[in-house]
Structures are given as C-alpha cells and as structure tokens.
CSV table of C-alpha atoms in Angstrom, one decimal:
chain,number,residue,atom,x,y,z
A,753,MET,CA,11.3,5.4,-2.5
A,754,GLY,CA,8.5,8.0,-2.6
A,755,THR,CA,4.8,7.8,-2.4
A,756,GLU,CA,1.8,7.9,-4.6
A,757,THR,CA,0.4,11.4,-5.4
A,758,LYS,CA,-2.8,12.8,-6.7
A,759,LEU,CA,-3.2,15.2,-9.7
A,760,ASN,CA,-1.4,18.5,-9.5
A,761,CYS,CA,-3.2,21.4,-11.1
A,762,TYR,CA,-0.5,24.0,-10.5
A,763,THR,CA,0.4,24.5,-14.1
A,764,GLU,CA,1.4,28.2,-14.3
A,765,ASP,CA,4.4,29.2,-16.3
A,766,THR,CA,6.7,30.4,-13.7
A,767,ALA,CA,9.7,31.1,-16.0
A,768,SER,CA,9.1,34.8,-15.9
A,769,ALA,CA,9.4,34.9,-12.2
A,770,GLY,CA,13.1,34.1,-12.3
A,771,ILE,CA,12.9,30.3,-12.0
A,772,VAL,CA,15.0,28.2,-14.4
A,773,ARG,CA,13.0,25.4,-15.9
A,774,VAL,CA,14.3,22.0,-17.0
A,775,PRO,CA,15.8,22.4,-20.4
A,776,THR,CA,14.0,20.8,-23.3
A,777,LYS,CA,17.1,20.3,-25.4
A,778,VAL,CA,19.2,17.3,-24.6
A,779,VAL,CA,22.9,18.2,-23.9
A,780,THR,CA,25.2,15.4,-25.0
A,781,ASN,CA,28.4,17.0,-23.9
A,782,SER,CA,28.6,16.4,-20.1
A,783,THR,CA,31.9,18.0,-19.2
A,784,THR,CA,32.0,19.9,-16.0
A,785,ASP,CA,31.3,23.3,-17.7
A,786,LYS,CA,28.3,21.9,-19.5
A,787,ILE,CA,26.9,20.3,-16.4
A,788,CYS,CA,27.2,23.6,-14.5
A,789,SER,CA,25.8,25.7,-17.3
A,790,GLY,CA,22.3,24.4,-16.5
A,791,LEU,CA,22.5,25.9,-13.0
A,792,ASP,CA,21.3,29.4,-12.6
A,793,ILE,CA,20.7,30.1,-8.9
A,794,LYS,CA,18.9,33.3,-8.9
A,795,GLN,CA,18.9,36.0,-6.2
A,796,THR,CA,21.5,34.5,-4.0
A,797,SER,CA,24.7,35.9,-2.7
A,798,ILE,CA,26.2,32.5,-1.9
A,799,VAL,CA,27.3,31.5,-5.4
A,800,THR,CA,30.3,33.3,-6.7
A,801,SER,CA,31.3,31.1,-9.6
A,802,PRO,CA,29.7,28.6,-12.0
A,803,SER,CA,31.6,25.7,-10.6
A,804,CYS,CA,29.5,22.7,-9.6
A,805,SER,CA,31.3,22.6,-6.3
A,806,ASN,CA,29.7,26.0,-5.6
A,807,VAL,CA,26.1,24.8,-5.5
A,808,PRO,CA,25.2,26.5,-2.3
A,809,SER,CA,25.7,24.3,0.8
A,810,ILE,CA,23.8,26.0,3.7
A,811,PRO,CA,24.9,25.1,7.2
A,812,ILE,CA,21.3,24.5,8.4
A,813,TYR,CA,19.7,21.5,10.0
A,814,ILE,CA,15.9,21.5,9.7
A,815,ASP,CA,14.0,19.9,12.5
A,816,GLU,CA,11.4,17.6,10.9
A,817,ASN,CA,8.9,18.8,13.5
A,818,ASP,CA,9.4,22.4,12.6
A,819,VAL,CA,9.8,22.4,8.8
A,820,ILE,CA,8.2,25.8,8.1
A,821,GLU,CA,10.7,27.6,10.3
A,822,GLY,CA,13.5,25.7,8.6
A,823,ALA,CA,12.2,26.6,5.2
A,824,LYS,CA,12.2,30.3,6.2
A,825,GLN,CA,15.9,30.0,7.1
A,826,ILE,CA,16.6,28.4,3.7
A,827,ILE,CA,14.7,31.2,1.9
A,828,THR,CA,16.7,33.9,3.8
A,829,SER,CA,19.9,32.3,2.5
A,830,ILE,CA,19.1,31.6,-1.2
A,831,ARG,CA,16.3,34.1,-1.9
A,832,PRO,CA,17.4,37.2,0.2
A,833,SER,CA,15.2,39.5,-1.9
A,834,TRP,CA,12.0,37.6,-0.9
A,835,ASN,CA,9.9,39.2,1.7
A,836,LEU,CA,8.7,36.4,4.0
A,837,ASN,CA,5.4,38.2,4.5
A,838,PHE,CA,4.6,37.2,0.9
A,839,VAL,CA,5.7,33.5,1.0
A,840,GLN,CA,3.1,30.9,1.2
A,841,PHE,CA,4.3,27.6,2.7
A,842,LYS,CA,2.6,24.4,1.6
A,843,LYS,CA,3.5,21.7,4.1
A,844,PHE,CA,3.2,18.1,3.0
A,845,THR,CA,2.2,15.4,5.5
A,846,ASP,CA,4.4,12.4,5.7
A,847,GLY,CA,5.4,10.6,2.6
A,848,ILE,CA,7.2,7.3,3.2
A,849,THR,CA,10.7,8.6,2.8
A,850,ASN,CA,11.1,12.4,3.1
A,851,LYS,CA,9.2,15.5,4.0
A,852,LEU,CA,8.5,18.4,1.6
A,853,VAL,CA,7.7,22.0,1.9
A,854,GLY,CA,6.6,24.1,-1.2
A,855,CYS,CA,7.5,27.8,-0.9
A,856,PHE,CA,5.4,30.1,-3.1
A,857,TYR,CA,6.5,33.7,-3.5
A,858,ASN,CA,3.6,35.9,-4.4
A,859,PRO,CA,4.4,39.6,-4.0
A,860,PRO,CA,1.8,42.3,-4.9
A,861,GLU,CA,1.9,44.1,-8.2
A,862,ASP,CA,1.6,47.6,-6.9
A,863,LEU,CA,1.5,49.8,-3.9
A,864,SER,CA,-2.3,50.2,-3.9
A,865,VAL,CA,-2.7,46.4,-3.4
A,866,ALA,CA,-0.1,46.4,-0.6
A,867,SER,CA,-1.9,49.1,1.3
A,868,LEU,CA,-5.0,46.8,1.5
A,869,ALA,CA,-2.9,44.4,3.6
A,870,ASN,CA,-1.6,46.9,6.2
A,871,GLY,CA,-2.7,46.0,9.7
A,872,VAL,CA,-4.5,42.8,8.7
A,873,ASN,CA,-3.7,39.9,11.1
A,874,GLY,CA,-1.1,42.2,12.7
A,875,VAL,CA,1.0,42.3,9.6
A,876,GLN,CA,2.5,45.7,8.8
A,877,ILE,CA,3.8,46.1,5.2
A,878,ARG,CA,6.2,48.8,4.3
A,879,SER,CA,4.8,50.8,1.4
A,880,GLU,CA,8.2,51.1,-0.3
A,881,ASN,CA,8.2,47.3,-0.8
A,882,LYS,CA,5.2,47.6,-3.1
A,883,GLN,CA,4.0,44.2,-1.9
A,884,THR,CA,0.8,42.6,-0.7
A,885,ALA,CA,0.0,39.3,0.9
A,886,HIS,CA,-0.1,36.3,-1.2
A,887,SER,CA,-3.1,34.1,-2.0
A,888,VAL,CA,-4.4,32.0,0.9
A,889,GLU,CA,-7.9,31.4,-0.4
A,890,GLY,CA,-6.9,31.0,-4.0
A,891,GLU,CA,-6.0,27.3,-3.5
A,892,GLU,CA,-6.5,26.5,-7.1
A,893,GLU,CA,-3.2,28.3,-7.9
A,894,SER,CA,-1.0,26.4,-5.4
A,895,PRO,CA,-2.7,23.2,-4.2
A,896,VAL,CA,-0.9,20.4,-2.5
A,897,ASP,CA,-1.2,16.7,-2.0
A,898,GLU,CA,-0.3,16.3,1.6
A,899,ASN,CA,0.6,12.6,1.3
A,900,ASN,CA,3.5,13.3,-1.0
A,901,ASP,CA,7.3,13.4,-0.8
A,902,SER,CA,7.9,13.1,-4.5
A,903,GLY,CA,8.7,16.7,-5.1
A,904,ASN,CA,5.5,17.9,-6.8
A,905,LEU,CA,2.3,19.4,-5.8
A,906,SER,CA,-1.3,18.2,-6.3
A,907,ASP,CA,-4.9,19.3,-6.1
A,908,ALA,CA,-6.1,17.4,-3.1
A,909,ASP,CA,-6.6,18.5,0.5
A,910,ALA,CA,-4.7,21.8,0.3
A,911,ASP,CA,-3.2,22.8,3.6
A,912,THR,CA,-1.8,26.2,4.1
A,913,ASP,CA,0.3,26.4,7.2
A,914,THR,CA,-1.1,28.9,9.7
A,915,GLU,CA,2.3,30.6,10.0
A,916,SER,CA,2.1,31.7,6.4
A,917,GLN,CA,-1.4,33.2,6.4
A,918,ASN,CA,-0.9,36.9,6.4
A,919,ILE,CA,-4.2,38.1,4.8
A,920,ALA,CA,-7.6,36.9,3.7
A,921,ASN,CA,-9.3,37.8,0.4
A,922,PRO,CA,-6.1,38.5,-1.5
A,923,ILE,CA,-6.2,40.0,-5.0
A,924,GLN,CA,-5.0,37.8,-7.8
A,925,THR,CA,-4.6,38.6,-11.5
A,926,ASP,CA,-4.0,36.4,-14.5
A,927,ALA,CA,-0.7,38.2,-15.1
A,928,LYS,CA,0.7,37.3,-11.7
A,929,LYS,CA,3.2,34.5,-11.7
A,930,LYS,CA,4.5,32.6,-8.7
A,931,ASP,CA,8.1,31.9,-7.9
A,932,VAL,CA,8.4,28.4,-6.3
A,933,ILE,CA,11.1,26.5,-4.6
A,934,LEU,CA,10.8,23.0,-3.0
A,935,VAL,CA,12.6,22.2,0.3
A,936,ARG,CA,13.0,18.5,0.9
A,937,ILE,CA,13.9,17.3,4.3
A,938,TYR,CA,15.5,13.8,4.4
A,939,GLY,CA,13.8,11.1,6.5
A,940,ASN,CA,15.4,9.9,9.7
A,941,LYS,CA,18.4,7.7,9.1
A,942,THR,CA,17.9,7.7,5.3
A,943,ASP,CA,21.6,8.6,5.0
A,944,LEU,CA,22.1,4.9,5.8
A,945,LEU,CA,20.3,4.0,2.6
A,946,ILE,CA,21.3,6.8,0.3
A,947,ASP,CA,24.6,8.4,-0.7
A,948,ARG,CA,23.6,12.0,-0.5
A,949,LYS,CA,26.7,13.3,-2.2
A,950,ALA,CA,26.1,11.0,-5.1
A,951,GLU,CA,22.5,12.1,-5.2
A,952,THR,CA,23.5,15.8,-5.5
A,953,ARG,CA,26.0,14.8,-8.2
A,954,ASN,CA,23.4,12.9,-10.1
A,955,ILE,CA,20.9,15.7,-10.0
A,956,ILE,CA,23.4,18.1,-11.5
A,957,LEU,CA,24.5,15.6,-14.1
A,958,LEU,CA,20.9,14.7,-15.1
A,959,HIS,CA,19.8,18.4,-15.2
A,960,SER,CA,22.6,19.0,-17.7
A,961,TYR,CA,20.9,16.4,-20.0
A,962,GLY,CA,17.4,17.8,-19.4
A,963,PHE,CA,16.3,14.9,-17.2
A,964,ALA,CA,16.1,16.6,-13.7
A,965,PRO,CA,15.0,19.8,-12.2
A,966,THR,CA,17.4,22.6,-11.2
A,967,LEU,CA,19.2,22.0,-7.9
A,968,TYR,CA,19.3,25.4,-6.0
A,969,ALA,CA,21.1,24.4,-2.8
A,970,THR,CA,21.8,21.7,-0.3
A,971,PHE,CA,21.6,21.9,3.5
A,972,LYS,CA,22.6,19.5,6.3
A,973,ASN,CA,19.6,17.2,5.9
A,974,GLY,CA,18.0,18.1,2.6
A,975,LEU,CA,17.9,19.7,-0.8
A,976,VAL,CA,16.3,22.8,-2.4
A,977,TYR,CA,15.3,22.4,-6.0
A,978,ASP,CA,12.9,23.6,-8.7
A,979,PHE,CA,9.3,22.9,-9.1
A,980,VAL,CA,8.1,21.0,-12.2
A,981,PRO,CA,4.7,22.1,-13.3
A,982,GLY,CA,2.3,19.4,-14.2
A,983,VAL,CA,0.6,16.3,-12.7
A,984,THR,CA,2.1,13.3,-11.0
A,985,LEU,CA,0.9,10.1,-12.5
A,986,ASN,CA,-1.5,7.6,-10.8
A,987,THR,CA,-2.7,4.1,-11.5
A,988,GLU,CA,-5.1,5.3,-14.1
A,989,SER,CA,-3.2,8.0,-16.0
A,990,ILE,CA,-0.2,5.7,-16.5
A,991,LEU,CA,-2.3,3.5,-18.7
A,992,LEU,CA,-3.2,6.3,-21.1
A,993,PRO,CA,-1.3,5.9,-24.5
A,994,GLU,CA,-0.5,9.6,-24.7
A,995,ILE,CA,1.3,9.3,-21.3
A,996,TRP,CA,2.9,5.9,-21.2
A,997,THR,CA,4.5,6.4,-24.6
A,998,LEU,CA,6.2,9.5,-23.3
A,999,VAL,CA,7.4,7.6,-20.2
A,1000,ALA,CA,8.9,4.8,-22.4
A,1001,GLN,CA,10.6,7.3,-24.6
A,1002,ARG,CA,11.9,9.4,-21.7
A,1003,MET,CA,13.4,6.4,-20.0
A,1004,ALA,CA,14.9,5.1,-23.2
A,1005,ASN,CA,16.6,8.4,-23.9
A,1006,MET,CA,17.9,8.6,-20.4
A,1007,HIS,CA,19.4,5.1,-20.7
A,1008,ARG,CA,20.8,5.9,-24.1
A,1009,VAL,CA,22.4,9.3,-23.7
A,1010,VAL,CA,23.5,9.8,-20.1
A,1011,LYS,CA,27.2,9.1,-19.7
A,1012,PRO,CA,28.7,10.4,-16.4
A,1013,ASP,CA,32.1,11.9,-16.7
A,1014,TRP,CA,33.4,10.0,-13.7
A,1015,ASN,CA,32.8,6.7,-15.5
A,1016,ARG,CA,33.9,7.6,-19.1
A,1017,ASN,CA,36.9,5.2,-19.0
A,1018,ALA,CA,35.6,2.5,-16.8
A,1019,LYS,CA,33.2,-0.4,-17.4
A,1020,PRO,CA,29.8,0.4,-15.8
A,1021,VAL,CA,29.0,-1.7,-12.8
A,1022,PRO,CA,25.4,-2.3,-11.9
A,1023,MET,CA,24.4,-1.1,-8.5
A,1024,LEU,CA,21.9,-3.9,-7.8
A,1025,TRP,CA,24.1,-6.5,-6.1
A,1026,LYS,CA,26.3,-4.1,-4.0
A,1027,LYS,CA,23.4,-1.9,-2.9
A,1028,THR,CA,21.2,-4.8,-2.0
A,1029,GLN,CA,24.0,-6.4,0.0
A,1030,SER,CA,24.5,-3.1,1.9
A,1031,PHE,CA,20.8,-3.1,2.7
A,1032,PHE,CA,21.0,-6.6,4.0
A,1033,ASP,CA,23.9,-5.5,6.3
A,1034,LEU,CA,21.6,-2.8,7.8
A,1035,VAL,CA,18.8,-5.1,8.8
A,1036,PRO,CA,18.9,-5.5,12.6
A,1037,GLU,CA,19.2,-8.9,14.1
A,1038,ARG,CA,16.7,-7.8,16.7
A,1039,TYR,CA,14.3,-4.9,16.3
A,1040,SER,CA,14.0,-2.3,19.1
A,1041,ASP,CA,10.3,-2.7,18.9
A,1042,ALA,CA,9.4,-6.2,20.1
A,1043,GLU,CA,6.1,-6.3,18.3
A,1044,LYS,CA,7.8,-5.5,15.0
A,1045,HIS,CA,10.4,-8.2,15.6
A,1046,LYS,CA,7.6,-10.7,16.2
A,1047,ARG,CA,5.9,-9.8,13.0
A,1048,LEU,CA,9.1,-10.3,11.0
A,1049,GLU,CA,10.4,-13.4,12.7
A,1050,GLY,CA,10.2,-16.6,10.7
A,1051,VAL,CA,9.6,-14.9,7.4
A,1052,PHE,CA,12.3,-12.2,7.1
A,1053,LEU,CA,14.3,-13.0,10.2
A,1054,PRO,CA,16.9,-14.3,10.5
A,1055,ILE,CA,17.9,-12.4,7.4
A,1056,LYS,CA,20.3,-15.1,6.1
A,1057,ARG,CA,17.6,-17.0,4.2
A,1058,MET,CA,16.6,-13.9,2.3
A,1059,ARG,CA,20.3,-13.2,1.5
A,1060,ASP,CA,20.7,-16.7,0.1
A,1061,GLU,CA,17.5,-16.5,-2.0
A,1062,PHE,CA,18.5,-13.2,-3.5
A,1063,ALA,CA,22.0,-14.5,-4.3
A,1064,GLU,CA,20.5,-17.4,-6.2
A,1065,LEU,CA,18.1,-15.0,-8.1
A,1066,TYR,CA,20.9,-12.6,-8.9
A,1067,LYS,CA,23.0,-15.3,-10.6
A,1068,ARG,CA,20.1,-16.1,-12.9
A,1069,LEU,CA,19.4,-12.5,-13.7
A,1070,GLU,CA,23.1,-11.8,-14.4
A,1071,SER,CA,23.1,-14.5,-17.1
A,1072,LEU,CA,20.3,-12.6,-19.0
A,1073,ASP,CA,22.9,-10.1,-20.3
A,1074,SER,CA,20.7,-7.1,-19.8
A,1075,PRO,CA,22.6,-3.9,-20.8
A,1076,VAL,CA,24.0,-1.8,-18.0
A,1077,VAL,CA,22.8,1.8,-18.3
A,1078,PHE,CA,22.5,4.9,-16.1
A,1079,ALA,CA,19.1,4.3,-14.5
A,1080,HIS,CA,16.6,6.1,-12.3
A,1081,ASN,CA,16.0,2.9,-10.2
A,1082,ASP,CA,12.9,4.3,-8.4
A,1083,LEU,CA,10.4,5.2,-11.1
A,1084,LEU,CA,7.2,4.9,-9.1
A,1085,LEU,CA,4.2,6.8,-10.5
A,1086,GLY,CA,4.7,9.7,-8.1
A,1087,ASN,CA,8.2,10.3,-9.5
A,1088,VAL,CA,6.8,11.0,-13.0
A,1089,VAL,CA,5.4,14.4,-13.8
A,1090,TYR,CA,3.2,15.0,-16.9
A,1091,THR,CA,3.1,18.5,-18.3
A,1092,GLU,CA,0.1,18.5,-20.6
A,1093,SER,CA,0.7,21.9,-22.2
A,1094,ARG,CA,4.1,20.7,-23.4
A,1095,LYS,CA,3.2,17.0,-23.9
A,1096,THR,CA,6.2,16.0,-21.9
A,1097,VAL,CA,7.1,13.9,-18.8
A,1098,THR,CA,9.8,14.7,-16.3
A,1099,PHE,CA,11.4,12.2,-13.8
A,1100,ILE,CA,12.0,13.5,-10.3
A,1101,ASP,CA,13.7,12.2,-7.1
A,1102,TYR,CA,17.1,10.7,-8.2
A,1103,GLU,CA,18.0,9.3,-4.7
A,1104,TYR,CA,18.9,5.9,-6.2
A,1105,ALA,CA,20.0,6.9,-9.6
A,1106,ASP,CA,23.1,4.9,-10.7
A,1107,TYR,CA,24.3,2.4,-13.2
A,1108,ASN,CA,22.1,-0.6,-13.2
A,1109,PHE,CA,20.6,-3.3,-15.5
A,1110,GLN,CA,18.3,-1.8,-18.1
A,1111,ALA,CA,15.6,-4.4,-17.3
A,1112,PHE,CA,15.6,-3.6,-13.6
A,1113,ASP,CA,14.6,0.0,-14.3
A,1114,ILE,CA,11.8,-1.0,-16.5
A,1115,GLY,CA,10.7,-4.0,-14.3
A,1116,ASN,CA,10.7,-1.8,-11.2
A,1117,HIS,CA,8.5,0.8,-13.0
A,1118,PHE,CA,6.0,-1.9,-14.0
A,1119,THR,CA,5.8,-3.2,-10.4
A,1120,GLU,CA,4.8,0.4,-9.3
A,1121,PHE,CA,1.7,0.2,-11.5
A,1122,ALA,CA,0.2,-1.4,-8.4
A,1123,GLY,CA,0.3,1.8,-6.4
A,1124,VAL,CA,1.6,2.5,-2.9
A,1125,ASP,CA,-1.3,4.0,-0.9
A,1126,THR,CA,-3.6,1.2,-2.0
A,1127,VAL,CA,-1.6,-1.7,-3.4
A,1128,ASP,CA,-3.2,-3.9,-6.0
A,1129,TYR,CA,-0.9,-6.2,-8.0
A,1130,SER,CA,-3.7,-7.0,-10.4
A,1131,ARG,CA,-2.7,-3.7,-12.0
A,1132,TYR,CA,0.7,-5.2,-13.0
A,1133,PRO,CA,0.8,-4.5,-16.8
A,1134,SER,CA,-0.4,-7.4,-19.0
A,1135,ARG,CA,1.8,-9.0,-21.6
A,1136,ASP,CA,0.0,-7.2,-24.4
A,1137,PHE,CA,0.5,-3.8,-22.7
A,1138,GLN,CA,4.2,-4.6,-22.0
A,1139,LEU,CA,4.9,-5.6,-25.5
A,1140,LYS,CA,3.6,-2.3,-26.9
A,1141,TRP,CA,5.4,-0.3,-24.2
A,1142,LEU,CA,8.7,-2.2,-24.8
A,1143,ARG,CA,8.5,-1.7,-28.6
A,1144,VAL,CA,8.2,2.1,-28.1
A,1145,TYR,CA,11.1,2.0,-25.7
A,1146,LEU,CA,13.3,0.0,-28.0
A,1147,GLN,CA,12.5,2.2,-31.0
A,1148,THR,CA,14.0,5.1,-29.0
A,1149,TYR,CA,16.7,3.2,-27.3
A,1150,LEU,CA,18.0,1.5,-30.5
A,1151,GLN,CA,17.2,4.6,-32.6
A,1152,LYS,CA,15.3,2.6,-35.3
A,1153,SER,CA,11.7,2.1,-36.2
A,1154,ASP,CA,12.0,-1.6,-37.4
A,1155,VAL,CA,12.4,-3.2,-34.0
A,1156,THR,CA,12.0,-7.0,-34.4
A,1157,ASP,CA,9.6,-9.1,-32.4
A,1158,ALA,CA,12.5,-11.1,-31.1
A,1159,GLU,CA,14.1,-8.0,-29.6
A,1160,VAL,CA,10.8,-7.0,-27.9
A,1161,GLU,CA,10.3,-10.6,-26.6
A,1162,ARG,CA,13.8,-10.8,-25.3
A,1163,LEU,CA,13.4,-7.5,-23.3
A,1164,TYR,CA,10.0,-8.8,-22.1
A,1165,VAL,CA,11.6,-11.8,-20.5
A,1166,GLN,CA,14.4,-9.8,-19.0
A,1167,VAL,CA,12.0,-7.1,-17.6
A,1168,ASN,CA,9.7,-9.5,-15.8
A,1169,GLN,CA,12.5,-11.5,-14.3
A,1170,PHE,CA,14.1,-8.3,-13.0
A,1171,ALA,CA,10.8,-7.3,-11.6
A,1172,LEU,CA,11.4,-10.0,-9.1
A,1173,ALA,CA,14.6,-8.3,-8.0
A,1174,ALA,CA,12.8,-5.0,-7.7
A,1175,HIS,CA,10.4,-6.6,-5.2
A,1176,PHE,CA,13.4,-8.0,-3.3
A,1177,PHE,CA,15.2,-4.6,-3.3
A,1178,TRP,CA,12.3,-2.7,-1.8
A,1179,ILE,CA,11.5,-5.5,0.7
A,1180,VAL,CA,14.9,-5.2,2.3
A,1181,TRP,CA,14.6,-1.4,2.1
A,1182,CYS,CA,11.3,-1.7,4.1
A,1183,LEU,CA,13.0,-3.9,6.7
A,1184,ILE,CA,15.5,-1.1,7.4
A,1185,GLN,CA,12.9,1.7,7.4
A,1186,ALA,CA,10.8,-0.3,9.9
A,1187,GLU,CA,13.6,0.1,12.4
A,1188,HIS,CA,14.6,3.7,11.8
A,1189,SER,CA,11.9,5.8,10.1
A,1190,THR,CA,9.8,8.2,12.2
A,1191,ILE,CA,7.2,8.5,9.4
A,1192,ASP,CA,3.7,7.0,10.1
A,1193,PHE,CA,3.7,4.2,7.5
A,1194,ASP,CA,3.5,0.4,8.0
A,1195,TYR,CA,6.7,-0.7,6.3
A,1196,ILE,CA,6.3,-4.2,7.5
A,1197,ASP,CA,2.9,-4.6,6.0
A,1198,TYR,CA,4.3,-3.2,2.7
A,1199,ALA,CA,7.2,-5.6,2.8
A,1200,PHE,CA,4.8,-8.5,3.2
A,1201,LEU,CA,2.7,-7.2,0.2
A,1202,ARG,CA,5.8,-7.2,-2.0
A,1203,TYR,CA,7.1,-10.5,-0.8
A,1204,ASN,CA,3.8,-12.2,-1.4
A,1205,GLU,CA,3.7,-10.8,-4.9
A,1206,TYR,CA,7.3,-12.0,-5.4
A,1207,LEU,CA,6.3,-15.5,-4.4
A,1208,ALA,CA,3.2,-15.5,-6.5
A,1209,ARG,CA,5.1,-14.5,-9.7
A,1210,LYS,CA,8.4,-16.2,-9.1
A,1211,GLU,CA,7.8,-19.5,-10.9
A,1212,GLU,CA,5.8,-17.8,-13.8
A,1213,PHE,CA,8.5,-15.2,-14.5
A,1214,LEU,CA,11.5,-17.5,-14.1
A,1215,SER,CA,10.0,-20.0,-16.5
A,1216,LEU,CA,10.0,-17.3,-19.2
A,1217,GLU,CA,13.8,-17.9,-19.6
A,1218,GLU,CA,13.0,-21.1,-21.6
A,1219,CYS,CA,11.8,-19.1,-24.5
A,1220,LEU,CA,14.4,-16.3,-24.4
A,1221,PRO,CA,15.2,-15.3,-28.0
A,1222,LYS,CA,18.8,-15.5,-29.1
A,1223,CYS,CA,19.4,-11.9,-30.0
A,1224,LYS,CA,21.1,-8.8,-28.6
A,1225,ILE,CA,19.5,-5.5,-27.6
C-alpha cells in the first residue's frame, strides 16, 4: 500500500531522451515474445537478449539510510553512459511502504555551458564530455512530493539532496529534455507481505498490455523503472468527471483484456482468501513493543476473533458471484497518474496485482477516496456517484453502451460489500507493518480508522444483498 501524493508538475516529454514510455496501444497477444517486446533497456551492457529472464538483476543491496549512494551504484550499472556529475537525485521522505529516489539526468548541450561549471563547488568537468551541471534551482522542472512512495513526483516541498548539488544558477533551455529513472527501495520486511518475483512478472506482463511503466532492472531490495509524466490523484481530482471516467475505463479494460500466460488453461483463483490468511499468520501473538501490544490488545488481539469474522464475511461475499479478473488490488489515489496532455490515466505500483474478485478492486478503490494522510470517510463516494462510475465501467467491461440498470445495481451491491473486505485486508496488513516497518507512520492508528469504518458500514452494506438483482455481469 502506498501513500497519498500531491500534484506532480513534471510533465516534460522525455521520450527523446531515450526513455521508453508506456505504450498507448493495447497488446492482446501476451506470449513471452510479446511481453518482452515492450522492454527496451537503454544504455546498459547487462542485457544481451530480449528474454524476460534477462531483465537486469543487479547484485546490490541499498541501505535505506543511504539511498542516494545506492542509486548511484544502480545508475553505474544500467546507465553507464551517464556522468554522475549531471544527475540530480530527488529523495522522497518516508511513504508508508517503500522509499523512492528519482534520478534526473540533465547533461549540458554544449561545451560552452560546461565550461561555466568548471571549478564550481569543487567539481571539475572534462571539456570533452560537453556537459554541464544540471538544474538545482529550476525546481519547477523536477519537483517532488517527499511524502510519497507511489512512484511519481509532485510539486510540493522539493528537496534536492546535497550530494547532487554540483552547481548553482544552471542554464536551462526549452529544448532540453530530462532522462529519468525511479529507484524504489522496499520497506523493511515487506518481502513477508509481497511476492517480489510475482511483482516483477506482473510489471512485465502489464507493461506488454500498456498498463504499467517499463521495468528497467531489479536489485536485491528494490526495482528500477520508468517515470510516468503527469499528476497523481488526490481527494479532489478523483471527483472530476474528466478524470474518474478515465479511471473507470482503465480499470475495466485491465479487468477485461489482461490474461496471464501462466494461467491460460487454469481457472483463475481469487487472491483475497489465501493472501488474507497469510497476513493473519504473520500477525505476532505478542508485539516486541509493549506499548503497541497494549494498544492492540482486546480489539485486534488475540487475532482469532478477527480471523473468524473475516471467514464469515468471506462466505457471504463468495456467494455474490463477482467475476474473477486480473486486478490491481491497491488502487489508492497515489497509484493513479493523470497525464492531462494525453487525457490518459496510468496505474502504478503493482505489488499486489493478482487474480481477484472484480468487486474487490472497485470497492477497494472507493475506500481510498478517504485519503491516507488525512483520512475522512465522509469522502466515500455517494450512491449517485457510484452508479454513474459503475455504468461507465460496465460499458467498457461489457463492451456495450446499453448497460441495464439491473447490471449497474448488481455491481453496486457487490462493490460495497467487497469494500468491507478491503478494509479487513488493509487492517491485517497494518498489524504486520506495526511490528516490522521502520517507516515513521502510525499503522495502529490507521488500522483503527479502517476498523471503525468497517463497523460503521457493515450492517448497511450487508443489508444491500436483499435487493441484489438477478442478473449476470
């Protein structure tokens, strides 16, 4: 699970700088060759063939307390032509799962510019490189939201790491384009929660369909991938018709067309039950921090009562016959990037992508309208809003314009009941993070917020089943 982000104003077209963008055309043939054809790892000596197995795996472990130095090692491996003197590192402060470093390559355009930098701040630049220092003061070109681990940059509180400041007063031109890679360092013990091999496989798969950014490399505790220009959504922008309709259509297309090769001949199995049970197994009987244990005792601990309640809820949800699709499963607002110039949205962070109930993916998204930094469940979408959203979704998912009221109503009932399961899923996730995460976030408080909302909505949402239309989606 990521965190809320503010608007990102870095919207330059970086395609000319050698970065491969997310394809706009949907690829329906997902054979191995097709999956790999979307990968074009530029300027690296590591890749020798187009096979998916040759996505570079760099034997580097990045210390979460020294992420800039780790990012430099990554650049040396996958961008050997980059001169580190001209890389600007944007270090994100803690999100609630991972840490992120944006690496902006901004070489000079000619020798005369490079000569201006010689000797400044002790940096000597070889004239034959024809390079100058990158922008440090030009924050409008590469701003960052520091409270972000979602894989995109924003316009608030820019922080250039002092290690990357080579020169003041740089020269910028409209013609200059930046090459950008993102280095994501996994949070402590998150491998307990996430199958990292499956995550890598999912990114490659979804990129082939045009639903995920390019994956450039993996390392021992993280990923290196492409930057998606645009803005990450917030609690206000998600309500704009020109944006939420794109989100509904994007999700519907993902649910409709993505068919993993590894499951072509097998019946899809939703991840919700198995994954939640694995989370329950990871909740400690006693927390190492006595104060945390005291806060959790009686409500969440012992965990057996929560297990039993979820099992009862799951039986009811299973009977709703929600279709099983390949889902994102963590579509919080910070994981949706809106690119205004293209009128498109892109989903990022596929850590939990897997087969799951259609209604879970939608219901989980609706619960995230409340936000994360400042949680307010009065923002949960109204019935009227949901009915409009679900109609747009179904028109794309069912590939027809004449969606019936009964079909929309049926999905409405399913989505709101599965929203209860989404609360449960992230509550148990929080209980694990509270024990293991080194990130400064009150997971216990967040667990209580979601649990209180679960209890407040439980009776209302479960009672919707009485009017469930008898139709199929």
